[in-house]
Structures are given as structure tokens and as C-alpha cells.
XYZ file of C-alpha atoms in Angstrom:
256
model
C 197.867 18.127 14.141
C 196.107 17.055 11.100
C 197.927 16.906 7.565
C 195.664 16.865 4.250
C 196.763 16.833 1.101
C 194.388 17.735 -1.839
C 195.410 15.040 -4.935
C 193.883 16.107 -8.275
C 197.094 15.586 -10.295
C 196.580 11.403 -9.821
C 200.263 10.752 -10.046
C 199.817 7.622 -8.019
C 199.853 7.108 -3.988
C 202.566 4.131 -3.923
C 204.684 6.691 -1.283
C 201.315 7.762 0.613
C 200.381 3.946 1.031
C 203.842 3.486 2.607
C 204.044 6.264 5.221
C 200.125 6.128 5.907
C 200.655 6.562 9.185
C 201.353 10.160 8.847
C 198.540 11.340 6.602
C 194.811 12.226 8.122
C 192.951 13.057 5.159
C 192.987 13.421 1.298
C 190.602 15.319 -0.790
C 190.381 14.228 -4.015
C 189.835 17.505 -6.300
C 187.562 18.204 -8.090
C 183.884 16.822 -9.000
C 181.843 19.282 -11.099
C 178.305 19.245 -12.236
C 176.659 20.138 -15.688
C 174.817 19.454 -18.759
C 175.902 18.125 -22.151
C 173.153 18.479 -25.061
C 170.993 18.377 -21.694
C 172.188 15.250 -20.393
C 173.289 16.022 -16.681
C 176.697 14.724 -15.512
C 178.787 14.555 -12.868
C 182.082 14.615 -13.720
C 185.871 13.859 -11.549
C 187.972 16.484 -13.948
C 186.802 15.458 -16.792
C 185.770 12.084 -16.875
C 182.740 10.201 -15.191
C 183.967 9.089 -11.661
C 183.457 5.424 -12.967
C 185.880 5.840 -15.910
C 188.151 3.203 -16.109
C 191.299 5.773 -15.947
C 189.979 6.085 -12.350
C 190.196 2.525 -11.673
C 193.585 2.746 -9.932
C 193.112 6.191 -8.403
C 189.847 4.323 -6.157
C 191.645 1.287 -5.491
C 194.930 3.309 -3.851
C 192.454 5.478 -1.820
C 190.353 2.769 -0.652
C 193.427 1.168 0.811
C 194.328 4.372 2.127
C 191.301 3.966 4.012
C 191.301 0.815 5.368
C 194.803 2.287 6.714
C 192.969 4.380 8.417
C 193.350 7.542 6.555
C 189.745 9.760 6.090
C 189.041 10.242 1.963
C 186.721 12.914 1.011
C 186.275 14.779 -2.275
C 186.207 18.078 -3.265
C 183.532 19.876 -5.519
C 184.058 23.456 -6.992
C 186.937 25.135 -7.546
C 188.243 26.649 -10.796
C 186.008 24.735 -12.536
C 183.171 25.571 -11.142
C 179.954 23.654 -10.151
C 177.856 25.137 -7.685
C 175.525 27.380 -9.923
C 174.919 24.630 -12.332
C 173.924 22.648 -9.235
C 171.435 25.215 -7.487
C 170.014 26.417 -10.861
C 168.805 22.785 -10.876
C 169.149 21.327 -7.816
C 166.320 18.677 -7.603
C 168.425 16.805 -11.119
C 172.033 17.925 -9.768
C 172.017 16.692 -6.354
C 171.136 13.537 -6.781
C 173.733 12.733 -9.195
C 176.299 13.876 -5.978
C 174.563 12.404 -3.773
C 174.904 8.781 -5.398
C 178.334 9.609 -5.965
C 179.125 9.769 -2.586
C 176.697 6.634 -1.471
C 178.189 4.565 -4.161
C 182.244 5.228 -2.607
C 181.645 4.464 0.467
C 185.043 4.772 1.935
C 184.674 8.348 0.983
C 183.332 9.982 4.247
C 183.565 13.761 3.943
C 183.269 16.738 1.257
C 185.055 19.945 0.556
C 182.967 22.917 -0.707
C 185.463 24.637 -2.945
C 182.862 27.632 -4.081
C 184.594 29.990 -6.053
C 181.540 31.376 -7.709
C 178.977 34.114 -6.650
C 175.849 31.660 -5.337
C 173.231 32.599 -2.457
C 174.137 31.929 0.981
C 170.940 29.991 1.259
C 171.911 27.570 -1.139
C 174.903 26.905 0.489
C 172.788 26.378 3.909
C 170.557 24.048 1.952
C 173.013 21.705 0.316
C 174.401 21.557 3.711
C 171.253 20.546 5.694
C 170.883 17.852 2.784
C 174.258 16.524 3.057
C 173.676 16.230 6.882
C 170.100 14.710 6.206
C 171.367 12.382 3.542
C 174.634 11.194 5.275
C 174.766 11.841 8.928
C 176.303 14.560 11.434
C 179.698 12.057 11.349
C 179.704 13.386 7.935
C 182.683 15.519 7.341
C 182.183 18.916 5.354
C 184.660 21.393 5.332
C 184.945 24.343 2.965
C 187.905 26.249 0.872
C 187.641 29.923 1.437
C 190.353 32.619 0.381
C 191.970 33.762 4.075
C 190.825 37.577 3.386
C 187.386 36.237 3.686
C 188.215 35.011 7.018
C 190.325 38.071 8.659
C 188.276 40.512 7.675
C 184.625 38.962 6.639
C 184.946 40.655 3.073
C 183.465 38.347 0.083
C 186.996 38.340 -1.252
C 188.632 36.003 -3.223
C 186.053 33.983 -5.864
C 182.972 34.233 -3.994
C 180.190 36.385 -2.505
C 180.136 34.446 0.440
C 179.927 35.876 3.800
C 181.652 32.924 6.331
C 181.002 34.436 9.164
C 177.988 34.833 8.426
C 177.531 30.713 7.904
C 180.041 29.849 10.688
C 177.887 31.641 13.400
C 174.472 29.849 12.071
C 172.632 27.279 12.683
C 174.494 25.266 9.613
C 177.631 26.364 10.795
C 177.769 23.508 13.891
C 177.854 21.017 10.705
C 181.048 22.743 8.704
C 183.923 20.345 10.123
C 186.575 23.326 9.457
C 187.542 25.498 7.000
C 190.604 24.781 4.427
C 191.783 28.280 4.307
C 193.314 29.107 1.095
C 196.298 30.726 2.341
C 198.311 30.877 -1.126
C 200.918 33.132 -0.833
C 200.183 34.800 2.238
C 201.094 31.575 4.003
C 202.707 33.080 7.551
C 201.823 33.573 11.058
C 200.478 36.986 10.173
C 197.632 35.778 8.211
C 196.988 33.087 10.762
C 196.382 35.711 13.775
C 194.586 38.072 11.881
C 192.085 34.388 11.101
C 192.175 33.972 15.328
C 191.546 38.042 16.503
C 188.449 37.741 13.849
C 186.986 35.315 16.213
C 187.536 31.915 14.527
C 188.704 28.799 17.099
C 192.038 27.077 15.766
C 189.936 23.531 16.192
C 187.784 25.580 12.366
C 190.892 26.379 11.190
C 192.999 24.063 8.543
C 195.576 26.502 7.175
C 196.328 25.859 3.397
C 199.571 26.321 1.313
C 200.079 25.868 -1.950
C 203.442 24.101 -3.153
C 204.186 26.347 -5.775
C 205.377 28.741 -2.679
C 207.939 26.857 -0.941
C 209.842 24.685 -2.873
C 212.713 22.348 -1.566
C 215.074 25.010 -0.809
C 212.660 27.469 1.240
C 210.193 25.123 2.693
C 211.738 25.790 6.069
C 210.235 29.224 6.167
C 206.835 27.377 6.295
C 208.090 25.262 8.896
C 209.232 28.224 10.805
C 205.986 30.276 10.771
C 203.828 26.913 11.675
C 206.143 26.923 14.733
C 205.333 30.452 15.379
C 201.740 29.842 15.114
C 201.995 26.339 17.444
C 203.990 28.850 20.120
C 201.177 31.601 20.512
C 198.066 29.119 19.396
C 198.623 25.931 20.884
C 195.321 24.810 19.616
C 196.452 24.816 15.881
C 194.877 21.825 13.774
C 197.036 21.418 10.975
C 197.950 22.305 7.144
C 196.807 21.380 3.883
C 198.148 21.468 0.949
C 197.378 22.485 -2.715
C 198.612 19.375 -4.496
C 200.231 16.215 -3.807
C 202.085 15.833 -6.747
C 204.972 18.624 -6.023
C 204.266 18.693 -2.412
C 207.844 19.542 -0.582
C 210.504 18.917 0.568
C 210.678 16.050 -1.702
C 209.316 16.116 -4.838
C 209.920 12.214 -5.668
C 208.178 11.219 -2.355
C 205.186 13.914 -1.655
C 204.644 11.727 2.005
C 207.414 13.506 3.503
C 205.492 16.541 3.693
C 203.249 15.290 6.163
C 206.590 14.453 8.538
């Protein structure tokens, strides 16, 4: 069962580097794209990704790595990014895609698109990330959970995921990170399942404002319920590292 933590809030991964054994993945949230006085940018929050405040942040996750846990990066979000980046996508791009050739122990990407964009952009970065890095690859995307029981473009975006999980560029989407923020029960999950999705596509998301130390057995409870009927199940994320529970001084615990 996999256990991901997204880490945006870089509050340091001393306790992750000790108990590496029990995490599979970390996204590091959230790259965006843009223009200042029509310079392009990429930008990790707000800074360049080679900012020195960063320093520290790449060195922990490279060790991470070498302990064998996968790194990838998230782009999107609240913040936004992906109509900057198809409005321009031949000056854009490239600026991501050197990100990601210049760090290389960072082997995957999460499309957080919570903007309306064309589903044929979306197919297009993804053939370009596949043509650019490889099928081994990982990209995974962050949709809202009502766009995946019920096929609505709910949530932030327009997007229709069935839509790309049933096409041709839908072999190449790892799984989805299903932003299951406050609806984070075995109810959601089966309604995900009887719309056709496989539990090896499914990562099922909380976020730790939800369960806190004193209730985070109820999510323990319904991920047993769901491990009972689905034996299949892949795993949680979770939305952020910083406060994840039970344990607020050592986020690692989570992943127990």
C-alpha cells in the first residue's frame, strides 16, 4: 500500500529521513509558470527552484531518494499554471522540462489542474512528458473525487477524466491522487470503484485539516473498510506533511 505525502510547507524532513522505510513517494507542491515584465519563469512557490532557500529542501529529498523513496513534483494547484503554460507552450515547457532534467532524482509529476484548460492540452503535455522522459516516468494527476464518481467537471476544472483515463494517453497517467477532502470515507471510495476505475488508478487523498490527533482513527477505520471489500486498494496521500497526524511533531508516523 503506497503512502505519499505532498510537502509544500518545507518544515524540514529530519523525521522522514529517519523512518524512510515507510514512505513511497513525496510530491513536492507546487511549481507554477508565468511571466514577469515578459520574462518567463518557473517558479517552486515563489521563488526560482534554484534559490538558495531551497538549498536544504533538495539536499533532504535527494537523500530521501537514495533511500529509496520516489520524489516527484507537483505543478498547478491554487496557484495555477496550466493556462499560462498552453497559451505559450513552445516558451513554457521548456522551462519545466529543464526543471525536471536538471533534478534528476526527481522521477515523476503531479498534474494538479484546477483551472478550465482543453483536454487536448492536457493529452499533449502528456505525450511530451512521455517523449521527453520515458514511459518509467511517473505522472499522476489531482482531481476532486466528484469528478471521478460521477464524470462531472466538478471541483476546479473542466476536465472530463474519464474521458482521458479511457484514451490512448490514459495508459501513461500512473494513478490519480483523488482529492478526497472532506468526503474522506469508504462511501466516496465505492462510488470511485462502481464508476469503473481499478483500485491499482486510485491513490485516495485526505487532507490533515480533517482528522486531527484525536479523530484520526475514523480514517483508519474507513481505510479498513475499503481494504475489506477492495483488496486491491493502493494507498493514501496526504495534503501536507507539516500537520500530518497522529503526531504533529513527527509527520512520519502517518505513514505507519
Amino acid at each position: 500500500m503506497k503512502t505519499i505525502y505532498y510537502y509544500q510547507t518545507f518544515c524540514g524532513l529530519d523525521k522522514c529521513l529517519e523512518n524512510s522505510q515507510n514512505i513511497d513517494v513525496i510530491i513536492v507542491s507546487s511549481l507554477h509558470v508565468g511571466a514577469y515584465k515578459n520574462d518567463p519563469y518557473i517558479h517552486l512557490n515563489n521563488y526560482h527552484p534554484d534559490s538558495p532557500k531551497y538549498d536544504i529542501v533538495w539536499q533532504d529529498l535527494q537523500k530521501l531518494y537514495y533511500n529509496g523513496v520516489t520524489i516527484m513534483c507537483m505543478i498547478g494547484g491554487a496557484g495555477g499554471a496550466f493556462n499560462n503554460l498552453f497559451s505559450d507552450f513552445k516558451t513554457y515547457y521548456p522551462l519545466l522540462r529543464d526543471f525536471l532534467k536538471e533534478k534528476r532524482f526527481i522521477t515523476g509529476i503531479d498534474l494538479d489542474i484546477e483551472e478550465n484548460v482543453k483536454q487536448d492540452d492536457v493529452k499533449k503535455l502528456i505525450n511530451c512528458l512521455v517523449k521527453d522522459f520515458g514511459e518509467d516516468f511517473t505522472i499522476t494527476m489531482a482531481p476532486v473525487a466528484q469528478s471521478l464518481m460521477d464524470d462531472s467537471p466538478s471541483g476546479f476544472s473542466s476536465l472530463n477524466y474519464k474521458e482521458l483515463y479511457e484514451s490512448e494517453e490514459g495508459q501513461f497517467i500512473d494513478w490519480f491522487n483523488v482529492q478526497a477532502y472532506g468526503c474522506f470515507n469508504f462511501e466516496t471510495y465505492d462510488k470511485i470503484m462502481k464508476n469503473n476505475y481499478s483500485p491499482k488508478n486510485i491513490i485516495f487523498g485526505m487532507i490533515s485539516g480533517d482528522f486531527l490527533n484525536d479523530n484520526f482513527h475514523i480514517a483508519l477505520k474507513e481505510i479498513s473498510m475499503i481494504k475489506k471489500t477492495y483488496p486491491n486498494f493502493q494507498g493514501c496521500d496526504i495534503w501536507e506533511l507539516v500537520n500530518a497526524p497522529p503526531d504533529i511533531d513527527d509527520p512520519s508516523k502517518w505513514a505507519l
